[in-house]
mmCIF file of C-alpha atoms in Angstrom:
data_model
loop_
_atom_site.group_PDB
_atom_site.id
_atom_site.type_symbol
_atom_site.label_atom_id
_atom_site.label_comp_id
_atom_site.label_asym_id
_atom_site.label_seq_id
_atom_site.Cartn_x
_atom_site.Cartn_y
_atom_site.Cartn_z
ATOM 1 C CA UNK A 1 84.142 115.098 22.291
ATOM 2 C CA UNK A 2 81.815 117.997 22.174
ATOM 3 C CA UNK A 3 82.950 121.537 21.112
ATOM 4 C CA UNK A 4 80.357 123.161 23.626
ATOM 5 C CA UNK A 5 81.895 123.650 27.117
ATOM 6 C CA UNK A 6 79.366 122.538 29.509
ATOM 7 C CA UNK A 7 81.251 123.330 32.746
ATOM 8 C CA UNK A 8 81.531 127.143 31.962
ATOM 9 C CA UNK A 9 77.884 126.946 30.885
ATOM 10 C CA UNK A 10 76.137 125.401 34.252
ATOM 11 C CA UNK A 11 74.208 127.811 35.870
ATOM 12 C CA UNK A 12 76.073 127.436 39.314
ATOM 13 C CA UNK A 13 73.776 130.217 41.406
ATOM 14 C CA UNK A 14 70.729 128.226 40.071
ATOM 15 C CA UNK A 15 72.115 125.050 41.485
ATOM 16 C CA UNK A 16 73.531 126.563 44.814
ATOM 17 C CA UNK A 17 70.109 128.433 45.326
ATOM 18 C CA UNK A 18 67.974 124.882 45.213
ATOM 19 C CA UNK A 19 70.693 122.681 46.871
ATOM 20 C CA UNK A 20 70.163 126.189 50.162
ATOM 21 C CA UNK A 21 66.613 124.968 49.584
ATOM 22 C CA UNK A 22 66.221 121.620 49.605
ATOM 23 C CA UNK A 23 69.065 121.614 52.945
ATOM 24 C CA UNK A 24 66.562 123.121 54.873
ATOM 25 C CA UNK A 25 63.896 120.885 54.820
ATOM 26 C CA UNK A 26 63.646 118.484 56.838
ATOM 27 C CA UNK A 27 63.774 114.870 55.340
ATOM 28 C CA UNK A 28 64.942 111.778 57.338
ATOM 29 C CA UNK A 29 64.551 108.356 55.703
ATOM 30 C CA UNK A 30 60.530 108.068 55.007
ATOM 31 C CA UNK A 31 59.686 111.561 56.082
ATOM 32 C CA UNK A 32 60.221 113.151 52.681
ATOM 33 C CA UNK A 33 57.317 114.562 51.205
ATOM 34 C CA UNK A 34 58.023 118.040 51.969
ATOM 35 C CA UNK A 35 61.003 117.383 50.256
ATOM 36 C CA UNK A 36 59.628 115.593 46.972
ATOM 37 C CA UNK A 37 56.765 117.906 46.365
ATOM 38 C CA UNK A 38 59.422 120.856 46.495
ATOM 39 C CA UNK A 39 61.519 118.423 43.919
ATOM 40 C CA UNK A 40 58.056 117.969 42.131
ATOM 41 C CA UNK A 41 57.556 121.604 42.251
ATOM 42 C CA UNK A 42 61.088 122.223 40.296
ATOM 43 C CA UNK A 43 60.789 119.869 37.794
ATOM 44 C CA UNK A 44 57.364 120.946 36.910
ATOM 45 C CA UNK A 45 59.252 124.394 35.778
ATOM 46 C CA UNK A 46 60.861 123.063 33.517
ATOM 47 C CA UNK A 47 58.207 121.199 32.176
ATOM 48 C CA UNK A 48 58.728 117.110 33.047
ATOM 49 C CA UNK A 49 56.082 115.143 33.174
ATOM 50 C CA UNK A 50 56.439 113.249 37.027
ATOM 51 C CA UNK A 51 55.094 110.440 38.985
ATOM 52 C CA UNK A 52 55.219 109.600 42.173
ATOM 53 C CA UNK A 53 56.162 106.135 42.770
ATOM 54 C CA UNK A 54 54.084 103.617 45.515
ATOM 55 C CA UNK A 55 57.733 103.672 47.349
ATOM 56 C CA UNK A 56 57.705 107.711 47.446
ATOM 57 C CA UNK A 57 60.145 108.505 45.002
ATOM 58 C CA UNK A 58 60.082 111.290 42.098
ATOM 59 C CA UNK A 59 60.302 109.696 39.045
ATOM 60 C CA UNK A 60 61.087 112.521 36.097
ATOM 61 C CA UNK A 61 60.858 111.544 32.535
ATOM 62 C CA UNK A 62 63.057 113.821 30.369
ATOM 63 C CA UNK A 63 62.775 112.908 26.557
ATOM 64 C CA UNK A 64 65.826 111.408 24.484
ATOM 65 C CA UNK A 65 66.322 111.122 20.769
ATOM 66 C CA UNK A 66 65.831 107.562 21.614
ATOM 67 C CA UNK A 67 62.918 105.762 23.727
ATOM 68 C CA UNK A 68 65.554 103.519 25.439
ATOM 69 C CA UNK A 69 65.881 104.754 28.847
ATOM 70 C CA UNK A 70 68.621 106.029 31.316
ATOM 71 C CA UNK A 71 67.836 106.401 34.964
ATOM 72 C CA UNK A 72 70.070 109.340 36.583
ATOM 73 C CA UNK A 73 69.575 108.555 40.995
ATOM 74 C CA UNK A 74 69.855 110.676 43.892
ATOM 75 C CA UNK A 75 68.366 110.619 46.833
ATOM 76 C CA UNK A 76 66.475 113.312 48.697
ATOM 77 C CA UNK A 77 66.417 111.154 52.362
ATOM 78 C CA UNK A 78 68.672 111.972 55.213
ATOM 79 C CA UNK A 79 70.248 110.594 58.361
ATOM 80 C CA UNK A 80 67.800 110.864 61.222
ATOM 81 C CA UNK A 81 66.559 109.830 63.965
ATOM 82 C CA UNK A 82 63.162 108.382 65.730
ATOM 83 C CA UNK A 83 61.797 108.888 69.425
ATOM 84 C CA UNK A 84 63.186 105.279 70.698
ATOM 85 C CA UNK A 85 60.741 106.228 74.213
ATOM 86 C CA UNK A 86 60.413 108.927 77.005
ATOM 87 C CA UNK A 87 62.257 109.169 79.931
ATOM 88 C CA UNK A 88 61.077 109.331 83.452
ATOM 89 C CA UNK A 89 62.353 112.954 83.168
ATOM 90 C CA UNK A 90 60.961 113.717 80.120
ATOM 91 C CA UNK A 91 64.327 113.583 78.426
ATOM 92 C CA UNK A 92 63.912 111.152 75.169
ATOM 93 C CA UNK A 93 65.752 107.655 74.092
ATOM 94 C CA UNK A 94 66.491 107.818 70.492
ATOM 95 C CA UNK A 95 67.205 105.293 67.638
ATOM 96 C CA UNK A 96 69.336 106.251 64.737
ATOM 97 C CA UNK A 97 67.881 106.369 60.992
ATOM 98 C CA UNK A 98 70.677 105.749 58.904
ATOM 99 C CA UNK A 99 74.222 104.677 59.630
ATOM 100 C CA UNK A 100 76.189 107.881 61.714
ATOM 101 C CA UNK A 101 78.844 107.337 64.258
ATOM 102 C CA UNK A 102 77.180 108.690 67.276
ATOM 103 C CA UNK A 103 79.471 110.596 68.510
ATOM 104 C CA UNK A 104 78.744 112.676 65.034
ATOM 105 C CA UNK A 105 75.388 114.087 66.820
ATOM 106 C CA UNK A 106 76.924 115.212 70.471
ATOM 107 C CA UNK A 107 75.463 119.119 71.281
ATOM 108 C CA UNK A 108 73.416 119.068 67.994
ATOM 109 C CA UNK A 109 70.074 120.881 67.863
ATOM 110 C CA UNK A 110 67.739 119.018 66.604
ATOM 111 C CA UNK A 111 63.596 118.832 65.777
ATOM 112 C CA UNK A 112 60.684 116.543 66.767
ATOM 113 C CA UNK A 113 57.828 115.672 63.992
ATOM 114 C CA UNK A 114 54.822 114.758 65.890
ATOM 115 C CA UNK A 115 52.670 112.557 64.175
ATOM 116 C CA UNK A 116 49.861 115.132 64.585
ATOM 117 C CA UNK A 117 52.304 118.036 62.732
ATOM 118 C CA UNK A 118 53.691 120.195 65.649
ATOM 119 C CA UNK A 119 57.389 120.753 65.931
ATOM 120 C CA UNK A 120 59.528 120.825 68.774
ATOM 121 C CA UNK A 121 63.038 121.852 69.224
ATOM 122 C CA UNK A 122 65.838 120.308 71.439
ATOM 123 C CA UNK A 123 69.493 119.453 71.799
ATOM 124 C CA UNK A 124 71.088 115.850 71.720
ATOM 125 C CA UNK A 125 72.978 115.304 74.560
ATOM 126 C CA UNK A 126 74.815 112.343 76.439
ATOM 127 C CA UNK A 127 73.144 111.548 79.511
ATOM 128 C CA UNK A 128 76.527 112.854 81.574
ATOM 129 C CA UNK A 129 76.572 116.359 79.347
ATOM 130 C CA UNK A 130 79.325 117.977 82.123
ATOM 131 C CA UNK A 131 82.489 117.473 83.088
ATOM 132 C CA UNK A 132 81.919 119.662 86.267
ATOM 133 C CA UNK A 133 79.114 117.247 87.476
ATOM 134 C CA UNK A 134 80.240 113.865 86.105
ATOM 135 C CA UNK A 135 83.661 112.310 86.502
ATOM 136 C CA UNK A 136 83.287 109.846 84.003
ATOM 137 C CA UNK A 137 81.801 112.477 81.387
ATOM 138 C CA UNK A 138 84.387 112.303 78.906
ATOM 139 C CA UNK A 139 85.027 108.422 79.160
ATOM 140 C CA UNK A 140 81.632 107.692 78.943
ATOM 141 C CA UNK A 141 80.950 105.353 75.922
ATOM 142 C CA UNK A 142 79.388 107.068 72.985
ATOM 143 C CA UNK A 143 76.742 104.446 71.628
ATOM 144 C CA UNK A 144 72.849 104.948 71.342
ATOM 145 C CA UNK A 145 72.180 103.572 74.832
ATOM 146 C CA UNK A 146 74.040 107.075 76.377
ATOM 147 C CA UNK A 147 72.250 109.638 74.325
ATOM 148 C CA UNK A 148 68.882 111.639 74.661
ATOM 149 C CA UNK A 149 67.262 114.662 73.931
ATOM 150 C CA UNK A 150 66.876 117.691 75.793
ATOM 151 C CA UNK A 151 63.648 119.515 74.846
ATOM 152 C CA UNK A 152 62.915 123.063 74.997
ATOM 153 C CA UNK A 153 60.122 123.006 76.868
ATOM 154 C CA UNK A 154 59.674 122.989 80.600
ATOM 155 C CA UNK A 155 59.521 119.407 81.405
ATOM 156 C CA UNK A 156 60.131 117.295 84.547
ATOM 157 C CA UNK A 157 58.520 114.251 84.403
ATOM 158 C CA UNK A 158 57.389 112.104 81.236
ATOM 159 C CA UNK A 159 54.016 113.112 81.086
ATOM 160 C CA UNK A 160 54.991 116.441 80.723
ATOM 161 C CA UNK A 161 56.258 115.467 77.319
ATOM 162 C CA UNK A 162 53.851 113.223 76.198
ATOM 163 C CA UNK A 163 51.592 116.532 77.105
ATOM 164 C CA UNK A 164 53.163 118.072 73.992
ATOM 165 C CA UNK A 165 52.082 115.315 71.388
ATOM 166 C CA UNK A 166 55.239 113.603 71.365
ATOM 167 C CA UNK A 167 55.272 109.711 71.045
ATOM 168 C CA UNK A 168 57.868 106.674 69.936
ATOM 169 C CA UNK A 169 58.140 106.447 66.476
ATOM 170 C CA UNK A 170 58.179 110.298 65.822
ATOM 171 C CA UNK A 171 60.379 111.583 63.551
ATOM 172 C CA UNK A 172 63.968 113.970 64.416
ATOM 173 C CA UNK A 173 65.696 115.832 62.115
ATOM 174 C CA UNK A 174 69.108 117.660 63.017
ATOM 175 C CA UNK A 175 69.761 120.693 62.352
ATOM 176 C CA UNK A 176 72.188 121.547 58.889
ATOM 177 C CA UNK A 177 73.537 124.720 59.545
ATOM 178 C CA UNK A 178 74.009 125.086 55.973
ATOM 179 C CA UNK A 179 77.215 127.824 55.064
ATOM 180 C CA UNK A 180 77.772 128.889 51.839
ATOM 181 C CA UNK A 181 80.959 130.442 51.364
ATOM 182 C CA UNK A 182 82.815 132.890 49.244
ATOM 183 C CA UNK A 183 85.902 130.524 48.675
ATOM 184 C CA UNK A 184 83.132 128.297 47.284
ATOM 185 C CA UNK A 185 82.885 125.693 49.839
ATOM 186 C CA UNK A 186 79.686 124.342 51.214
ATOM 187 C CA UNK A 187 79.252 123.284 54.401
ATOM 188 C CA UNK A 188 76.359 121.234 55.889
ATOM 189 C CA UNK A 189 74.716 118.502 57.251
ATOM 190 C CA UNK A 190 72.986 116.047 54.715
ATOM 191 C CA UNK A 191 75.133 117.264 51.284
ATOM 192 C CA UNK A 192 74.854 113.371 51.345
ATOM 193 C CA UNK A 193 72.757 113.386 49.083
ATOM 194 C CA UNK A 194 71.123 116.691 48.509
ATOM 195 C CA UNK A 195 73.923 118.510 46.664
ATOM 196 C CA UNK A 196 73.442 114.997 44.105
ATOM 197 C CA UNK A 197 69.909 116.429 43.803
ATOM 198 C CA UNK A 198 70.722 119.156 43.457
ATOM 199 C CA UNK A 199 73.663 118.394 40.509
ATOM 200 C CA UNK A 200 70.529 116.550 38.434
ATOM 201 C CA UNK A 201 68.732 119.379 38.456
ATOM 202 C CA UNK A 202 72.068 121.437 37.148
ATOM 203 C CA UNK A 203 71.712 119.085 34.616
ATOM 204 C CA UNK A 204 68.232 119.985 33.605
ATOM 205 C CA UNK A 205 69.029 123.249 33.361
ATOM 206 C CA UNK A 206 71.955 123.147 31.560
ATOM 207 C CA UNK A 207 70.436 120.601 28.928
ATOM 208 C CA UNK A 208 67.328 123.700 28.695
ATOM 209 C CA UNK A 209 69.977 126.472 28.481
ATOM 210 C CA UNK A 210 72.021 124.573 25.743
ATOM 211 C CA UNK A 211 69.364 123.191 23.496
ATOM 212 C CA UNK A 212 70.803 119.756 23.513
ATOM 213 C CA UNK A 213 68.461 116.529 23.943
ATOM 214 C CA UNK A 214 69.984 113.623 25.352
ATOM 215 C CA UNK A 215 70.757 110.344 23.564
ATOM 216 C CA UNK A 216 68.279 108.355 25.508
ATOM 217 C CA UNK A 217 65.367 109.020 27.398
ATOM 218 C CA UNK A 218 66.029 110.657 31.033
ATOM 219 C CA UNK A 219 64.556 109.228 33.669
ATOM 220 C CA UNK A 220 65.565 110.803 37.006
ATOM 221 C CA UNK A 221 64.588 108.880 40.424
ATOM 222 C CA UNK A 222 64.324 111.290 43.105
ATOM 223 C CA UNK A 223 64.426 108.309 46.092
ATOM 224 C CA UNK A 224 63.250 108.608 49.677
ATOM 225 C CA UNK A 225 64.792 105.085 51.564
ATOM 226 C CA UNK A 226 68.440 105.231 50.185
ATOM 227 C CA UNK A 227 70.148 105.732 54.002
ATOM 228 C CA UNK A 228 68.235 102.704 55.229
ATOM 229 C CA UNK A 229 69.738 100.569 52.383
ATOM 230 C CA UNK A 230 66.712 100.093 49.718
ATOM 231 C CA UNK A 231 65.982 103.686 48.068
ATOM 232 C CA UNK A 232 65.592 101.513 44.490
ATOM 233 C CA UNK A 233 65.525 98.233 45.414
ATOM 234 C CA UNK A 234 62.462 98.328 42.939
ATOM 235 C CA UNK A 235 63.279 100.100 39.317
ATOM 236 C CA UNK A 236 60.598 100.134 36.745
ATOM 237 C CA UNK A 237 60.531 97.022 34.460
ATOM 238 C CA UNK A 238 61.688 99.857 31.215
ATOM 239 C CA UNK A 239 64.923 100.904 33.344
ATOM 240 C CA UNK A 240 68.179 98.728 31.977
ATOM 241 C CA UNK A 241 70.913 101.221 32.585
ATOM 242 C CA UNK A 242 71.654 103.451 35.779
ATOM 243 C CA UNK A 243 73.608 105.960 37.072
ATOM 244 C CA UNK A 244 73.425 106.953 40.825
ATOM 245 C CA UNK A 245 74.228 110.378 41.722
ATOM 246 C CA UNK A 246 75.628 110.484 45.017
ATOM 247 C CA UNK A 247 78.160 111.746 47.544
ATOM 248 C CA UNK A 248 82.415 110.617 46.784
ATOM 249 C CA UNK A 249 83.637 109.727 50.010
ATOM 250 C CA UNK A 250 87.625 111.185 51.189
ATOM 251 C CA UNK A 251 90.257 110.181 53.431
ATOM 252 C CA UNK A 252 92.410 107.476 53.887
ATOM 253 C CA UNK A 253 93.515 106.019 50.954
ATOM 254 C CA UNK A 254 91.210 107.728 48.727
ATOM 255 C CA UNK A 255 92.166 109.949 46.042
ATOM 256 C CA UNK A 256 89.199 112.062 45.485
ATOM 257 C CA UNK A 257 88.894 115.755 47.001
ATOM 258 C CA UNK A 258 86.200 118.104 47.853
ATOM 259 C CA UNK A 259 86.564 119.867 43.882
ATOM 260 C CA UNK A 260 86.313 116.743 42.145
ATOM 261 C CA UNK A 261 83.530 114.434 40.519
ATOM 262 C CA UNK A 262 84.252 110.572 42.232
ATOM 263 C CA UNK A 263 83.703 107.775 39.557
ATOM 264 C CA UNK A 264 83.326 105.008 41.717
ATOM 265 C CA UNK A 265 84.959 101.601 40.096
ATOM 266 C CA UNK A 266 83.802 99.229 43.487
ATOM 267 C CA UNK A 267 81.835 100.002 46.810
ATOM 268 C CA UNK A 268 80.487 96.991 49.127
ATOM 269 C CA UNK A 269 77.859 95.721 46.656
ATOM 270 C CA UNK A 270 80.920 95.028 43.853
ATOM 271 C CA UNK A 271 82.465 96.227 41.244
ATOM 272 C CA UNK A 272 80.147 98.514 38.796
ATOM 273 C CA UNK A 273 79.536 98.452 35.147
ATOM 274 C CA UNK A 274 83.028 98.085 33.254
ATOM 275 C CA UNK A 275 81.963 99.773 30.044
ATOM 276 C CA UNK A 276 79.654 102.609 31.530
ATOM 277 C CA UNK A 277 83.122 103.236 34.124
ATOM 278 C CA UNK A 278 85.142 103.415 31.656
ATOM 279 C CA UNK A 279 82.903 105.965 29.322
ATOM 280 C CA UNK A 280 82.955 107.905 32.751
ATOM 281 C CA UNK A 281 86.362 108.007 32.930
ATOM 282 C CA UNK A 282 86.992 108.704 29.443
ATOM 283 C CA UNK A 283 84.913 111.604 29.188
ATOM 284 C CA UNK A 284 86.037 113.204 32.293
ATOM 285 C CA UNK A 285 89.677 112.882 30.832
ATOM 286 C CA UNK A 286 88.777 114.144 27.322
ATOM 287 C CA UNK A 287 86.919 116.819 28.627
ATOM 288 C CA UNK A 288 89.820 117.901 31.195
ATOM 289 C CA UNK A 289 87.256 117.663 34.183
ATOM 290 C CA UNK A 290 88.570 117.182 38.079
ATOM 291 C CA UNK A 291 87.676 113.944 38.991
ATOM 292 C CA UNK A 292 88.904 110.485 41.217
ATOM 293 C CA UNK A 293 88.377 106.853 40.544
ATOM 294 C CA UNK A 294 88.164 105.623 44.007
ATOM 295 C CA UNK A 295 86.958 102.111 45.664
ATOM 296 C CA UNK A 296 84.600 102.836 48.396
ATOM 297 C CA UNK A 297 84.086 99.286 50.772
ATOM 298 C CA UNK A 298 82.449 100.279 53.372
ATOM 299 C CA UNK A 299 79.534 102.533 50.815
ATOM 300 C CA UNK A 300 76.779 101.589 48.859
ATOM 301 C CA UNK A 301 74.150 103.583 46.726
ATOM 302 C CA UNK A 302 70.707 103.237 45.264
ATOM 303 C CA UNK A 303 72.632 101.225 42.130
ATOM 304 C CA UNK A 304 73.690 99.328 44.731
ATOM 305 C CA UNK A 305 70.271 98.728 46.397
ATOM 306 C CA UNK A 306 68.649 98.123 42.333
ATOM 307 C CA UNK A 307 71.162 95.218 41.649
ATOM 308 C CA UNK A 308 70.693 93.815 45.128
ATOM 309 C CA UNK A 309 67.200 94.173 44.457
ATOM 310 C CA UNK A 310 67.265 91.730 41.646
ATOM 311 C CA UNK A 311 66.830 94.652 38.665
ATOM 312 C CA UNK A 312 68.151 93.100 36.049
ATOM 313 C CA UNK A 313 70.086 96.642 34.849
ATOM 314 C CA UNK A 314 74.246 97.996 34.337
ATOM 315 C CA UNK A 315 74.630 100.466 36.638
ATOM 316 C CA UNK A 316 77.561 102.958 37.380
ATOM 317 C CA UNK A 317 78.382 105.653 40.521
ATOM 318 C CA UNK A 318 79.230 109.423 40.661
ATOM 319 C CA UNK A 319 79.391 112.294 42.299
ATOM 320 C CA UNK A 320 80.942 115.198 43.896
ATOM 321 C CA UNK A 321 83.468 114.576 46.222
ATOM 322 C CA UNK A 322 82.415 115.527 50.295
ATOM 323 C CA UNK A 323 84.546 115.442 53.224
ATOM 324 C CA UNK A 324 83.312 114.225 56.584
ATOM 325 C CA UNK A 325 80.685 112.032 55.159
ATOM 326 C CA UNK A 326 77.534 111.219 57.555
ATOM 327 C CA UNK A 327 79.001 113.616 59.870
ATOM 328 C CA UNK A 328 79.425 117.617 59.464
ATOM 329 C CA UNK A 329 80.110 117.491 55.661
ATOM 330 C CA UNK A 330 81.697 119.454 53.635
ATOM 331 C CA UNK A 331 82.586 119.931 49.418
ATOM 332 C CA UNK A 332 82.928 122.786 46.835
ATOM 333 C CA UNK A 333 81.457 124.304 43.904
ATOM 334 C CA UNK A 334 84.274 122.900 41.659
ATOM 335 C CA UNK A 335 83.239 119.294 42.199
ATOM 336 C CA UNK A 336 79.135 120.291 41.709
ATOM 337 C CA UNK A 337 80.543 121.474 38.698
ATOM 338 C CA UNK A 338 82.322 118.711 37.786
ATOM 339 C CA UNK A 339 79.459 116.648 38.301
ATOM 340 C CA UNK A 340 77.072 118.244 36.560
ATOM 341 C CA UNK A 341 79.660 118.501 33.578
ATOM 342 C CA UNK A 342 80.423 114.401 33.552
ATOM 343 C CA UNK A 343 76.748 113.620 33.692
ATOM 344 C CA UNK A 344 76.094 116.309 30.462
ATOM 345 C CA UNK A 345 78.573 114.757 28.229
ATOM 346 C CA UNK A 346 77.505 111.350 29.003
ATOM 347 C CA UNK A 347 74.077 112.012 28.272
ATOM 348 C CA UNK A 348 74.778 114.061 24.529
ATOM 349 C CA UNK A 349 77.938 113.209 23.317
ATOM 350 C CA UNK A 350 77.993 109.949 20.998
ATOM 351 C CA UNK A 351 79.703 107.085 21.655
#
């Protein structure tokens, strides 16, 4: 165990400052490059050397004492949506990116990407939006085939939006309405998985600030398809060992909390590395950080997309803990702390 206290040493305004940044771009699955090249642009303060992989991920190479590589995963895509078609009122049909109950979206403003670069605003609404107009407004079932988007623009018809550049197959991104708050909580849209961006780069900084090199060579995969299910299906060949960064889901029977770090023993792809677990968990004890050990079923991660990809690797889960998950999410500064502690020690400290 290390005599150097890494929690009391991460630069927590530093990390809070880029996750406020990278929350307001916008960055469905596969419309990220805004939101790599402003991932590129960090890293490339500190001094990494980066690629940028066919797939559009950031890969960051961080050197170790050792050549033998680590990959540290979090991924910079959000849940979304597309333009599904236009409605003979000019109202649009949309199809979800990523998995969201729908009902998660009702009376959210949201923004259209037109393939040619303009922007336009609107709200998602169910087709029946009132009670004082439609009787059936509040039993009305609350699937993809009910909702659309009301544009800010004066439209009637459907060529009056297709006037503006929109088309199917553009890009919408909802609005965060990212709140950072004195009692440390932050609340947002898309912490899943931005605030686990954000945590690696807590790590770089903290690594910088201390002096310390890791054990193994860093690389850190900054992915851009994990909500539609392969973000690293594909690992370079040199990658044997992984840990994804991501959100820890809460409720039911779950024991993690918005001010922990979530090791994750199990999610829906199997069980995860039993020695690189158990280092998690031993570390986290020895070093008196908040964390869970949960079993998440009905999750998976870009570890989870690498195995099923065929990468021959061990791979293990973390992450701090965020309530509401795929819906209006919420988690603390205690558990980015946590995180970014966890990850530190397993990185330096010997076996």
């Amino acid at each position: 165990m290390t005599t150097w206290s890494y929690k009391e040493a991460i630069d927590l305004p530093y990390v809070l400052v880029f996750l406020q940044d990278l929350l307001a771009i916008p960055s469905p699955s596969g419309y990220c490059d805004t939101a790599l090249k402003r991932v590129e642009q960090e890293a490339r303060s500190f001094g990494f050397e980066i690629e940028r992989t066919p797939k559009q991920a950031c890969l960051i190479t961080v050197p170790g004492q050792s050549p033998e590589i680590l990959a540290l995963s979090a991924h910079v895509d959000t849940l979304g949506a597309m333009v599904r078609s236009i409605k003979p009122n000019g109202a649009l049909r949309i199809t979800p990116v990523g998995g969201y109950d729908m009902s998660s979206i009702e009376g959210e403003y949201c923004t259209v990407h037109t393939r040619s670069g303009r922007t336009i605003t609107g709200t998602i609404l169910t087709s029946k939006p009132s009670v004082h107009v439609y009787p059936d407004s509040r039993e009305l079932k609350r699937d993809e085939e009910n909702y659309e988007i009301r544009l800010d623009e004066c439209i009637t018809r459907k060529e009056d939006t297709e006037a503006l550049g929109i088309r199917t197959g553009d890009y919408i991104s909802f609005d965060p309405r990212t709140e950072q708050k004195d009692s440390g909580y932050i609340k947002s849209r898309h912490l899943d998985d931005k605030a686990g961006v954000a945590c690696l780069f807590g790590l770089l900084a903290l690594l910088k600030q201390s002096g310390r090199q890791p054990r193994l060579t860093l690389k850190l995969l900054i992915t851009s398809y994990e909500e539609v299910g392969h973000g690293a299906a594909y690992l370079p060949p040199d990658i044997h060992e992984m840990i994804a960064v991501d959100m820890g889901a809460i409720g039911a029977d779950l024991s993690c909390t918005e001010h922990d770090v979530s090791i994750c023993a199990k999610d829906s792809s199997g069980p995860y590395d039993y020695e690189m677990t158990s280092r998690l968990i031993r570390l986290a004890e020895e070093n008196r950080l908040n964390h869970a050990v949960d079993i998440y079923p009905r999750y998976g991660s870009d570890a989870s997309a690498a195995m099923r990809g065929g990468n021959n690797i061990r791979a293990a889960l973390v992450g701090p803990g965020v309530h509401a998950s795929h819906s209006m999410e919420r988690t603390h500064a205690d558990a980015l702390r946590n995180t970014i502690a966890l990850l530190a020690h397993y990185v330096t400290d010997g076996e």
